Coordinates of C-alpha atoms in Angstrom, one line a residue:
M180 CA 0.1 0.1 0.0
L181 CA 2.5 2.3 0.5
L182 CA 3.0 2.7 -3.4
G183 CA -0.2 3.8 -3.7
Y184 CA 0.0 6.4 -0.8
L185 CA 3.1 7.7 -2.6
L186 CA 1.4 7.9 -6.0
L187 CA -1.7 9.4 -4.3
M188 CA 0.4 12.5 -2.6
L189 CA 2.2 13.0 -5.4
G190 CA -0.8 13.0 -7.8
S191 CA -2.5 15.3 -5.6
L192 CA 0.8 17.6 -5.5
S193 CA 1.0 17.5 -8.7
F194 CA -3.3 18.7 -8.8
T195 CA -2.8 21.7 -6.4
L196 CA 0.9 23.2 -7.8
G197 CA 0.0 22.6 -11.3
N198 CA -3.1 24.8 -11.3
S199 CA -2.0 27.5 -9.0
N200 CA 0.3 27.9 -11.6
L201 CA -2.1 28.0 -14.8
L202 CA -4.6 29.9 -12.4
L203 CA -1.9 32.7 -12.3
L204 CA -0.8 32.2 -15.4
L205 CA -4.1 33.2 -17.1
K206 CA -4.8 35.9 -14.7
S207 CA -1.4 37.5 -15.3
C208 CA -2.4 37.2 -19.1
Q209 CA -6.1 37.9 -19.2
I210 CA -7.0 40.1 -22.0
P211 CA -10.4 41.7 -21.4
E212 CA -13.6 40.6 -23.1
T213 CA -15.6 43.5 -25.4
A214 CA -18.0 43.9 -28.2
G215 CA -15.0 45.4 -30.3
A216 CA -14.3 45.3 -33.5
F217 CA -13.6 41.3 -34.9
V218 CA -11.2 40.3 -38.0
G219 CA -12.6 36.7 -39.5
V220 CA -11.5 34.9 -42.4
N221 CA -13.3 33.2 -45.7
I222 CA -13.5 30.1 -46.7
G223 CA -13.3 29.0 -50.0
T224 CA -13.3 25.4 -51.3
D225 CA -12.2 25.6 -54.7
L226 CA -9.0 23.7 -54.4
S227 CA -7.3 20.6 -54.7
N228 CA -6.2 19.3 -51.6
L229 CA -9.6 20.7 -49.7
P230 CA -9.4 19.2 -46.2
S231 CA -12.2 17.8 -44.5
P232 CA -15.1 19.3 -42.9
E233 CA -13.3 18.3 -39.0
Q234 CA -10.1 19.4 -40.0
V235 CA -11.0 22.9 -41.3
V236 CA -12.6 23.5 -37.7
A237 CA -9.2 22.2 -36.4
I238 CA -7.5 24.5 -38.6
L239 CA -9.5 27.5 -37.3
R240 CA -9.5 26.3 -33.8
S241 CA -5.5 26.5 -33.4
H242 CA -5.5 29.4 -34.8
R243 CA -7.7 30.7 -32.8
I244 CA -10.2 32.3 -35.7
T245 CA -13.3 33.4 -34.3
H246 CA -15.7 34.4 -37.4
V247 CA -15.9 33.1 -41.0
R248 CA -17.4 33.7 -44.3
L249 CA -18.8 30.3 -46.0
Y250 CA -19.1 30.9 -49.9
D251 CA -22.3 28.4 -49.6
A252 CA -24.1 26.5 -47.1
D253 CA -21.9 23.6 -46.8
N254 CA -23.9 21.3 -44.3
H255 CA -20.7 18.7 -43.0
L256 CA -19.0 21.9 -42.5
L257 CA -21.8 23.8 -40.8
S258 CA -22.2 20.2 -38.8
A259 CA -18.4 20.3 -37.9
L260 CA -18.6 24.0 -36.5
S261 CA -21.4 23.2 -33.9
D262 CA -20.3 24.2 -30.6
A263 CA -17.1 25.8 -31.9
G264 CA -17.5 28.7 -30.7
I265 CA -16.9 30.1 -34.3
E266 CA -19.7 32.8 -35.4
V267 CA -20.7 31.8 -38.9
M268 CA -21.7 33.8 -42.2
V269 CA -23.2 31.8 -44.9
S270 CA -23.8 32.5 -48.2
V271 CA -26.6 32.0 -51.1
T272 CA -24.5 31.0 -53.9
N273 CA -25.2 33.3 -57.3
E274 CA -27.0 30.4 -59.1
D275 CA -29.8 30.3 -56.2
V276 CA -30.2 33.9 -56.1
L277 CA -32.7 33.7 -59.0
R278 CA -34.5 31.0 -57.8
I279 CA -34.7 32.2 -54.1
G280 CA -36.2 35.8 -55.3
Q281 CA -38.5 34.5 -57.5
S282 CA -39.8 31.3 -54.6
S283 CA -40.5 32.6 -51.0
A284 CA -40.7 28.8 -50.9
A285 CA -37.5 28.2 -52.3
A286 CA -36.1 30.7 -49.3
A287 CA -38.2 29.2 -46.7
Y288 CA -36.7 25.8 -48.1
W289 CA -33.0 27.0 -48.0
V290 CA -33.5 28.5 -44.2
K291 CA -35.1 25.4 -43.3
K292 CA -32.3 23.3 -44.5
N293 CA -29.1 25.5 -44.0
V294 CA -29.7 27.5 -41.1
A295 CA -32.4 26.5 -38.9
G296 CA -31.7 23.1 -38.7
F297 CA -27.9 24.0 -37.8
V298 CA -28.7 26.6 -35.1
P299 CA -28.3 27.1 -32.1
A300 CA -25.0 24.4 -32.0
T301 CA -23.7 26.1 -35.2
N302 CA -23.6 29.9 -34.3
I303 CA -24.8 31.1 -37.7
T304 CA -25.2 35.1 -37.3
A305 CA -25.5 36.7 -41.0
I306 CA -26.7 35.3 -44.5
A307 CA -24.6 36.8 -47.6
V308 CA -27.2 36.9 -50.5
G309 CA -25.0 36.1 -53.6
S310 CA -21.5 37.5 -54.3
E311 CA -21.4 40.7 -55.8
V312 CA -24.7 40.5 -57.8
L313 CA -24.6 43.7 -59.7
S314 CA -21.4 43.3 -61.0
T315 CA -21.0 39.8 -61.7
I316 CA -24.2 38.8 -62.8
P317 CA -26.3 41.9 -63.4
H318 CA -29.6 39.8 -65.2
A319 CA -29.6 38.7 -61.5
A320 CA -30.2 42.1 -60.2
R321 CA -33.7 42.4 -60.5
V322 CA -34.2 39.7 -57.8
L323 CA -31.9 40.3 -55.5
V324 CA -33.7 42.4 -53.1
P325 CA -36.6 39.9 -53.4
A326 CA -34.2 36.9 -52.5
M327 CA -33.4 39.1 -49.2
R328 CA -36.8 39.9 -48.5
N329 CA -37.7 36.2 -48.9
L330 CA -35.2 34.8 -46.9
H331 CA -35.7 37.5 -44.1
K332 CA -39.5 36.3 -44.2
A333 CA -38.8 32.5 -43.9
L334 CA -36.3 33.8 -41.0
V335 CA -39.5 35.8 -38.6
S336 CA -41.3 32.7 -39.5
S337 CA -38.9 30.1 -37.7
N338 CA -38.0 33.3 -35.0
L339 CA -34.4 33.3 -36.1
N340 CA -34.5 37.1 -37.7
Y341 CA -32.9 38.9 -34.5
P342 CA -29.5 36.9 -34.3
I343 CA -29.7 36.2 -37.9
K344 CA -28.8 39.2 -40.2
V345 CA -29.4 39.1 -44.1
S346 CA -27.4 41.5 -46.3
T347 CA -25.9 41.0 -49.7
P348 CA -21.8 41.5 -50.8
I349 CA -21.3 44.8 -52.9
S350 CA -18.2 45.0 -55.0
M351 CA -16.5 48.3 -54.8
D352 CA -16.6 48.4 -58.3
V353 CA -20.5 49.9 -58.3
I354 CA -18.6 53.1 -56.7
P355 CA -16.7 54.3 -59.7
K356 CA -14.7 57.4 -58.3
P357 CA -14.0 56.1 -54.9
F358 CA -11.7 59.6 -54.3
P359 CA -11.8 62.0 -53.2
P360 CA -14.5 59.6 -50.8
S361 CA -17.0 62.7 -50.1
A362 CA -17.5 62.9 -53.5
A363 CA -18.0 59.1 -54.0
T364 CA -21.7 58.1 -55.4
F365 CA -22.9 54.6 -56.6
N366 CA -23.2 53.9 -59.9
A367 CA -26.5 55.9 -61.0
S368 CA -27.5 52.7 -63.7
W369 CA -28.5 51.0 -60.5
N370 CA -29.9 53.4 -58.8
S371 CA -33.3 51.5 -58.0
T372 CA -31.6 48.7 -56.9
I373 CA -29.5 50.1 -54.5
S374 CA -32.3 52.5 -53.3
G375 CA -34.0 49.0 -52.6
I376 CA -30.7 47.3 -50.8
L377 CA -30.6 50.1 -48.5
D378 CA -34.6 50.6 -47.3
F379 CA -34.1 46.5 -46.6
L380 CA -31.4 47.1 -44.4
K381 CA -32.0 49.8 -42.8
S382 CA -35.5 48.4 -41.8
T383 CA -34.1 44.6 -40.8
N384 CA -31.5 46.6 -38.7
S385 CA -28.4 45.2 -40.8
F386 CA -25.5 45.9 -42.1
F387 CA -24.0 46.7 -45.3
M388 CA -22.0 44.0 -46.6
L389 CA -18.3 45.7 -49.0
N390 CA -15.7 44.1 -50.5
A391 CA -12.9 46.2 -50.6
Y392 CA -9.3 45.3 -52.0
P393 CA -6.8 47.9 -51.8
Y394 CA -4.4 45.5 -54.0
Y395 CA -6.8 46.7 -56.9
G396 CA -7.4 50.4 -55.8
Y397 CA -3.6 50.7 -56.3
L398 CA -3.0 48.7 -59.5
Q399 CA -5.8 51.1 -61.0
S400 CA -4.7 54.0 -59.9
D401 CA -1.3 53.4 -62.2
G402 CA 1.0 55.2 -59.7
I403 CA -1.0 57.9 -58.5
F404 CA -1.4 56.7 -54.9
P405 CA 2.1 55.2 -52.8
I406 CA 2.4 51.4 -52.0
E407 CA 2.5 52.2 -48.5
Y408 CA -0.8 54.1 -48.6
A409 CA -2.3 50.9 -49.9
L410 CA 0.0 48.8 -47.2
F411 CA -1.3 50.7 -44.0
Q412 CA 2.4 52.0 -43.4
Q413 CA 3.3 55.3 -42.4
L414 CA 3.3 57.7 -45.2
T415 CA 6.0 61.1 -45.2
P416 CA 4.5 64.4 -45.3
V417 CA 4.5 64.7 -48.9
K418 CA 2.4 61.8 -49.7
Q419 CA -0.2 62.6 -47.3
I420 CA -3.4 61.4 -48.8
V421 CA -6.5 64.2 -48.0
D422 CA -9.7 64.7 -49.0
P423 CA -9.5 68.5 -50.5
N424 CA -13.7 69.0 -49.6
T425 CA -13.7 67.7 -46.1
L426 CA -10.1 68.1 -45.2
F427 CA -10.1 64.4 -43.5
H428 CA -6.5 63.0 -43.5
Y429 CA -6.3 59.1 -44.9
D430 CA -3.5 56.5 -43.3
S431 CA -4.3 54.1 -45.7
M432 CA -6.5 53.2 -48.9
F433 CA -9.1 51.1 -46.8
D434 CA -10.3 53.5 -44.8
A435 CA -10.7 55.9 -47.7
M436 CA -12.7 53.0 -49.7
V437 CA -15.0 52.6 -46.7
D438 CA -15.4 56.0 -46.9
A439 CA -16.2 56.5 -49.7
A440 CA -19.3 53.4 -49.3
Y441 CA -20.7 55.7 -46.3
N442 CA -20.7 58.4 -48.3
S443 CA -22.2 56.8 -51.3
M444 CA -24.9 55.9 -48.6
S445 CA -25.4 58.9 -47.5
A446 CA -27.1 60.1 -50.9
Y447 CA -29.9 58.2 -50.1
N448 CA -31.6 60.2 -47.6
N449 CA -28.7 60.2 -45.9
L450 CA -28.9 56.9 -44.6
V451 CA -25.5 55.6 -41.9
I452 CA -25.6 52.1 -42.0
P453 CA -22.5 49.9 -40.5
I454 CA -20.2 48.7 -43.3
V455 CA -18.9 44.9 -42.4
V456 CA -15.8 44.5 -45.0
T457 CA -16.6 40.8 -46.2
E458 CA -13.9 40.3 -48.2
T459 CA -10.3 42.1 -48.5
G460 CA -6.7 40.8 -48.4
W461 CA -3.2 40.9 -51.0
P462 CA -2.1 38.2 -52.7
W463 CA 1.4 36.4 -52.1
A464 CA 2.3 35.5 -54.9
G465 CA 1.7 36.9 -58.6
G466 CA 2.7 36.7 -62.8
A467 CA 5.4 38.6 -64.4
N468 CA 3.6 41.9 -64.4
E469 CA 2.2 41.5 -61.1
R470 CA 4.9 42.4 -59.4
D471 CA 4.0 44.3 -55.8
A472 CA 2.0 40.2 -55.0
T473 CA 4.6 39.0 -52.5
V474 CA 4.8 37.2 -49.6
E475 CA 6.3 40.5 -48.1
N476 CA 3.4 42.7 -49.0
A477 CA 1.1 40.1 -48.1
Q478 CA 2.0 39.8 -44.7
T479 CA 3.0 43.7 -44.1
F480 CA -0.8 43.9 -45.5
S481 CA -2.4 41.4 -43.3
N482 CA -1.0 41.9 -40.3
N483 CA -1.1 45.8 -40.3
L484 CA -4.9 45.3 -41.7
I485 CA -5.7 43.5 -38.1
K486 CA -4.1 46.1 -36.3
R487 CA -6.3 48.5 -37.7
V488 CA -9.5 46.9 -37.2
L489 CA -8.9 45.7 -34.1
N490 CA -8.2 49.6 -32.5
D491 CA -12.0 49.7 -32.7
S492 CA -12.2 53.0 -34.5
G493 CA -13.8 53.3 -38.0
P494 CA -13.2 55.7 -40.9
P495 CA -12.9 59.1 -40.7
S496 CA -16.4 60.0 -41.7
Q497 CA -17.7 57.8 -38.7
P498 CA -14.8 57.5 -36.4
T499 CA -16.9 55.6 -33.5
I500 CA -17.9 52.5 -36.1
P501 CA -15.5 50.2 -35.9
I502 CA -15.0 48.5 -39.4
N503 CA -15.6 44.6 -38.9
T504 CA -13.6 42.2 -41.8
Y505 CA -13.2 39.3 -43.3
I506 CA -9.5 38.7 -44.9
Y507 CA -10.0 37.1 -48.5
E508 CA -9.0 34.0 -47.4
L509 CA -8.1 30.9 -45.6
F510 CA -6.5 28.5 -48.5
N511 CA -5.2 29.5 -51.6
E512 CA -7.7 28.3 -54.5
D513 CA -5.2 26.4 -56.6
N514 CA -8.5 25.6 -59.0
K515 CA -9.4 29.0 -59.4
P516 CA -9.4 30.3 -62.9
G517 CA -7.5 33.4 -63.6
P518 CA -3.9 35.0 -63.2
L519 CA -1.9 33.7 -60.7
S520 CA -2.6 36.2 -57.6
E521 CA -6.0 34.8 -58.0
K522 CA -5.1 31.8 -56.6
S523 CA -2.5 32.7 -53.9
Y524 CA -4.5 35.3 -51.5
G525 CA -4.7 32.0 -48.9
V526 CA -3.3 32.9 -45.4
Y527 CA -2.7 29.3 -44.7
F528 CA -1.8 26.3 -46.8
S529 CA -4.4 22.8 -46.4
N530 CA -2.8 21.7 -43.9
G531 CA -2.8 24.6 -41.9
S532 CA 0.9 25.8 -42.1
S533 CA 0.7 29.8 -42.3
V534 CA 2.0 30.7 -45.6
Y535 CA 3.7 33.9 -43.4
T536 CA 3.9 35.1 -39.9
F537 CA -0.2 35.9 -39.7
G538 CA -1.5 38.2 -36.9
T539 CA -4.0 35.9 -35.3
D540 CA -1.7 33.1 -34.7
T541 CA -0.9 35.8 -31.5
L542 CA -4.2 37.3 -31.1
G543 CA -4.8 36.1 -27.4
Q544 CA -1.5 34.1 -26.7
T545 CA 0.3 33.7 -23.8
T546 CA 4.4 34.4 -23.8
V547 CA 5.0 30.8 -22.7
N548 CA 3.3 30.0 -26.3
N549 CA 5.5 32.4 -28.2
A550 CA 8.8 31.3 -27.0
S551 CA 11.1 29.6 -29.1
G552 CA 12.7 26.6 -28.7
G553 CA 12.0 24.0 -26.5
F554 CA 9.2 21.5 -27.4
C555 CA 5.7 21.7 -27.3
V556 CA 3.6 19.3 -24.8
A557 CA -0.5 19.4 -23.3
R558 CA -1.6 21.8 -21.1
K559 CA -2.4 20.3 -18.0
G560 CA -6.5 20.5 -17.2
A561 CA -7.2 21.1 -21.0
D562 CA -10.9 20.8 -22.0
T563 CA -10.5 17.1 -23.3
S564 CA -12.6 17.8 -27.0
S565 CA -10.2 20.9 -27.6
L566 CA -7.7 18.3 -27.2
Q567 CA -8.8 15.6 -29.0
D568 CA -9.0 18.7 -31.8
G569 CA -5.8 19.0 -31.9
L570 CA -4.3 15.8 -32.2
N571 CA -6.6 15.1 -35.2
W572 CA -5.4 18.2 -36.8
A573 CA -1.6 17.3 -35.6
C574 CA -2.1 13.9 -37.3
G575 CA -3.8 14.9 -40.4
P576 CA -3.2 18.3 -41.8
G577 CA -0.4 19.4 -39.8
Q578 CA 1.1 16.0 -41.4
A579 CA 3.0 15.1 -37.9
N580 CA 4.3 11.8 -37.2
C581 CA 1.9 10.1 -35.4
S582 CA 3.2 6.3 -35.7
A583 CA 5.0 6.2 -32.5
I584 CA 1.7 6.7 -30.6
Q585 CA -0.1 4.0 -32.1
S586 CA -0.8 0.8 -30.3
G587 CA 2.3 -1.4 -29.8
Q588 CA 5.0 1.2 -30.8
A589 CA 7.3 3.1 -28.4
C590 CA 5.1 6.1 -27.4
Y591 CA 1.5 4.7 -27.1
M592 CA 2.2 4.0 -23.2
P593 CA 0.6 5.9 -21.6
D594 CA -2.9 5.2 -23.2
T595 CA -3.5 8.5 -23.1
L596 CA -5.3 11.4 -24.7
E597 CA -2.9 14.0 -23.2
N598 CA 0.1 11.8 -23.9
H599 CA -0.5 11.2 -27.8
A600 CA -1.4 14.7 -28.3
S601 CA 2.2 15.8 -26.7
Y602 CA 4.1 13.6 -28.6
A603 CA 1.9 14.8 -31.8
F604 CA 2.0 18.4 -30.5
N605 CA 5.6 18.5 -30.0
D606 CA 6.5 16.1 -33.4
Y607 CA 4.5 19.3 -35.5
Y608 CA 6.1 22.2 -33.5
Q609 CA 9.5 20.5 -34.2
R610 CA 9.1 20.7 -38.1
M611 CA 7.2 23.8 -38.3
R612 CA 8.3 26.4 -36.5
S613 CA 11.2 27.4 -38.0
V614 CA 8.5 28.7 -40.8
G615 CA 5.9 29.8 -38.5
G616 CA 4.5 27.1 -36.5
T617 CA 2.7 27.8 -32.9
C618 CA 2.6 25.8 -30.1
D619 CA -1.3 26.9 -29.3
F620 CA -3.5 24.2 -30.6
S621 CA -6.5 26.5 -29.5
G622 CA -5.5 27.0 -25.9
T623 CA -4.4 23.4 -25.2
A624 CA -0.7 23.4 -25.5
V625 CA 2.2 24.9 -23.7
T626 CA 6.3 25.0 -24.6
T627 CA 8.5 23.9 -22.1
M628 CA 12.0 24.1 -21.8
V629 CA 12.3 20.3 -19.7
D630 CA 13.0 17.3 -22.2
P631 CA 9.3 15.2 -22.4
S632 CA 12.0 12.4 -23.5
T633 CA 13.3 12.3 -19.8
Y634 CA 10.2 11.2 -18.3
I635 CA 10.2 7.7 -17.0
A636 CA 7.1 5.4 -15.6
S637 CA 4.4 8.6 -16.2
F638 CA 1.8 4.9 -16.1
F639 CA 2.0 5.1 -12.0
I640 CA 0.2 8.6 -12.4
F641 CA -2.7 6.8 -14.9
Y642 CA -2.7 4.1 -12.5
S643 CA -2.4 5.7 -9.2
M644 CA -6.4 5.2 -8.6
H645 CA -4.9 1.1 -9.1
A646 CA -2.4 0.8 -6.8
D647 CA -2.9 -3.0 -5.7
K648 CA -3.1 -3.9 -9.3
I649 CA 0.0 -2.6 -10.0
L650 CA 2.0 -3.9 -7.2
K651 CA 0.1 -7.4 -8.6
T652 CA 1.4 -7.1 -12.2
T653 CA 3.3 -4.3 -13.4
K654 CA 7.2 -4.8 -11.9
R655 CA 7.8 -7.1 -15.3
F656 CA 6.4 -4.2 -17.1
V657 CA 8.4 -1.5 -15.0
Y658 CA 11.9 -3.0 -15.4
L659 CA 11.5 -3.6 -19.0
H660 CA 11.2 0.3 -19.6
F661 CA 14.1 0.6 -18.1
L662 CA 15.4 -2.1 -20.1
G663 CA 14.8 0.1 -22.9
Y664 CA 11.5 -1.9 -24.0
G665 CA 9.0 0.9 -25.4
S666 CA 11.4 3.3 -25.2
C667 CA 10.0 6.9 -26.6
I668 CA 12.1 10.0 -27.9
F669 CA 10.0 12.8 -28.2
T670 CA 10.9 14.4 -31.8
G671 CA 14.2 17.6 -30.8
S672 CA 15.3 15.6 -28.1
T673 CA 18.9 14.8 -27.4
N674 CA 18.2 12.4 -25.2
S675 CA 19.1 8.8 -27.1
S676 CA 20.0 6.7 -23.6
I677 CA 16.7 7.3 -21.6
G678 CA 13.7 4.8 -21.9
G679 CA 10.8 6.7 -21.3
T680 CA 7.8 7.7 -21.7
A681 CA 6.3 11.7 -22.1
M682 CA 4.2 12.9 -19.4
P683 CA 2.0 15.6 -20.6
A684 CA 0.3 15.8 -16.6
M685 CA 3.5 16.4 -15.1
G686 CA 5.2 18.6 -18.0
P687 CA 5.6 22.9 -16.8
D688 CA 2.9 24.5 -17.3
G689 CA 3.9 28.0 -16.3
P690 CA 6.8 29.9 -18.4
P691 CA 10.1 27.8 -18.8
G692 CA 13.2 28.2 -16.9
N693 CA 15.3 27.0 -14.4
G694 CA 13.9 27.2 -10.8
S695 CA 10.5 26.9 -11.5
P696 CA 7.8 25.3 -9.2
D697 CA 7.0 22.7 -11.7
H698 CA 10.7 21.9 -12.7
V699 CA 11.4 21.2 -8.9
L700 CA 8.2 19.4 -9.1
D701 CA 9.3 17.2 -11.9
I702 CA 12.8 16.2 -9.9
M703 CA 10.3 15.5 -7.1
F704 CA 8.7 13.6 -9.0
L705 CA 11.7 11.3 -10.6
F706 CA 12.9 11.0 -7.0
L707 CA 10.0 9.3 -5.7
V708 CA 9.6 6.8 -8.7
T709 CA 13.3 5.9 -7.2
V710 CA 11.9 5.2 -3.6
V711 CA 8.7 3.6 -5.2
L712 CA 11.0 1.3 -7.5
S713 CA 13.2 -0.2 -4.5
F714 CA 10.0 -1.1 -2.6
L715 CA 9.3 -3.0 -5.8

């Protein structure tokens, strides 16, 4: 029974110290929750190696993306997004706009199939009706507003009209002269349709969806505007952009585009309807004639955009209205027609690795997860569902080598979710950190400077509530482990001589460094194991 008592005391000590450190860490790094602006991501599916819906959600969660816009209403992906803590904008495809605009029954069926069947588990907050209908399929413009109305009526019938808004993404193409913003107006040929859209948005308390790409604005300006203006970079005094009518200074083309839309709206009875930018981005690759489509420019644009949006302010004409924004796009759509730049807007590859260092990877993370080097292990007390999602992603899209944690292999024991996740997380981290891979996995992972390969006999913790069985059945198992049977070496370890198994339950959850309470606890554990073995 001495073994049982020692193990129970050790487990209790681990739980007490580990959770105390975790609480202190969370308190010191906690970011206040606000209802401020957000940055979301569009998800296109026109790629040859599209991850499964479950893998897509795992990628979103591992990168802490909280808002997504889908270009359709894929039921498999909507199911996978259930209880994911992600706000979802679904879309009616351009092909369906005509049908829904001509039939209220078709609209009711669409809402029943693609919305009502998934809420509230899947947090659907908006329906985008088509995509740039006025500029891409102008023949459908006559039914665009009826389609929006029919969908809204269907939401009312399902008592979903308050949490879910209906709108339609409009391209900057419908604003022929966006600069100066104060003089911008919508294309007069769309007056009746635009008027109907604005009246609908106002009456339903919805928002105006705008697709605004400074990349194209910069190209079309033919050198009039400096590239710094398009990339949110600081302008020298001689390059300052000023609206001559209002004397507003514009630090970015993005702000000027949003203000151009606000001023175009104001021509209709001085309407002010909040704008959500449903698409913006910068390609990271292009053809010979697209020299500004580079990784450096894409990274600069995306990260400066995130900083701009999250400062929670609006453009000069509407400074109190934040500009919620969706970046185009999650993955590179290699099957998309057009120039190379059209295929190269993705901020992540289909395996979940970053094309470049992307700002949402660091939002809300603690300093321990930003440490360079060390090992990546499962965090103590992590939510099991999130941990499983992270494990699935690491062994799937993350392309970690998970063969060692298969049954009968060196790192299979102890057969626990924490152990397997730690091995997979670390393998991914060691392979990918040099190109931007992080140790986060939706907050379920943490870096440590202590080599997990040095932990041995960790199955004691797993069996600590069954001490009697341990005394009777595992003595031979212990000795086999010391002889090297089933020895587990974590990727990145220089320890090739000590057999052992990963022990995330005992790993550090505070900032790495010598003398931390958890590091002391690790030494105590190894000492106690030695004492315990002397009684066997």
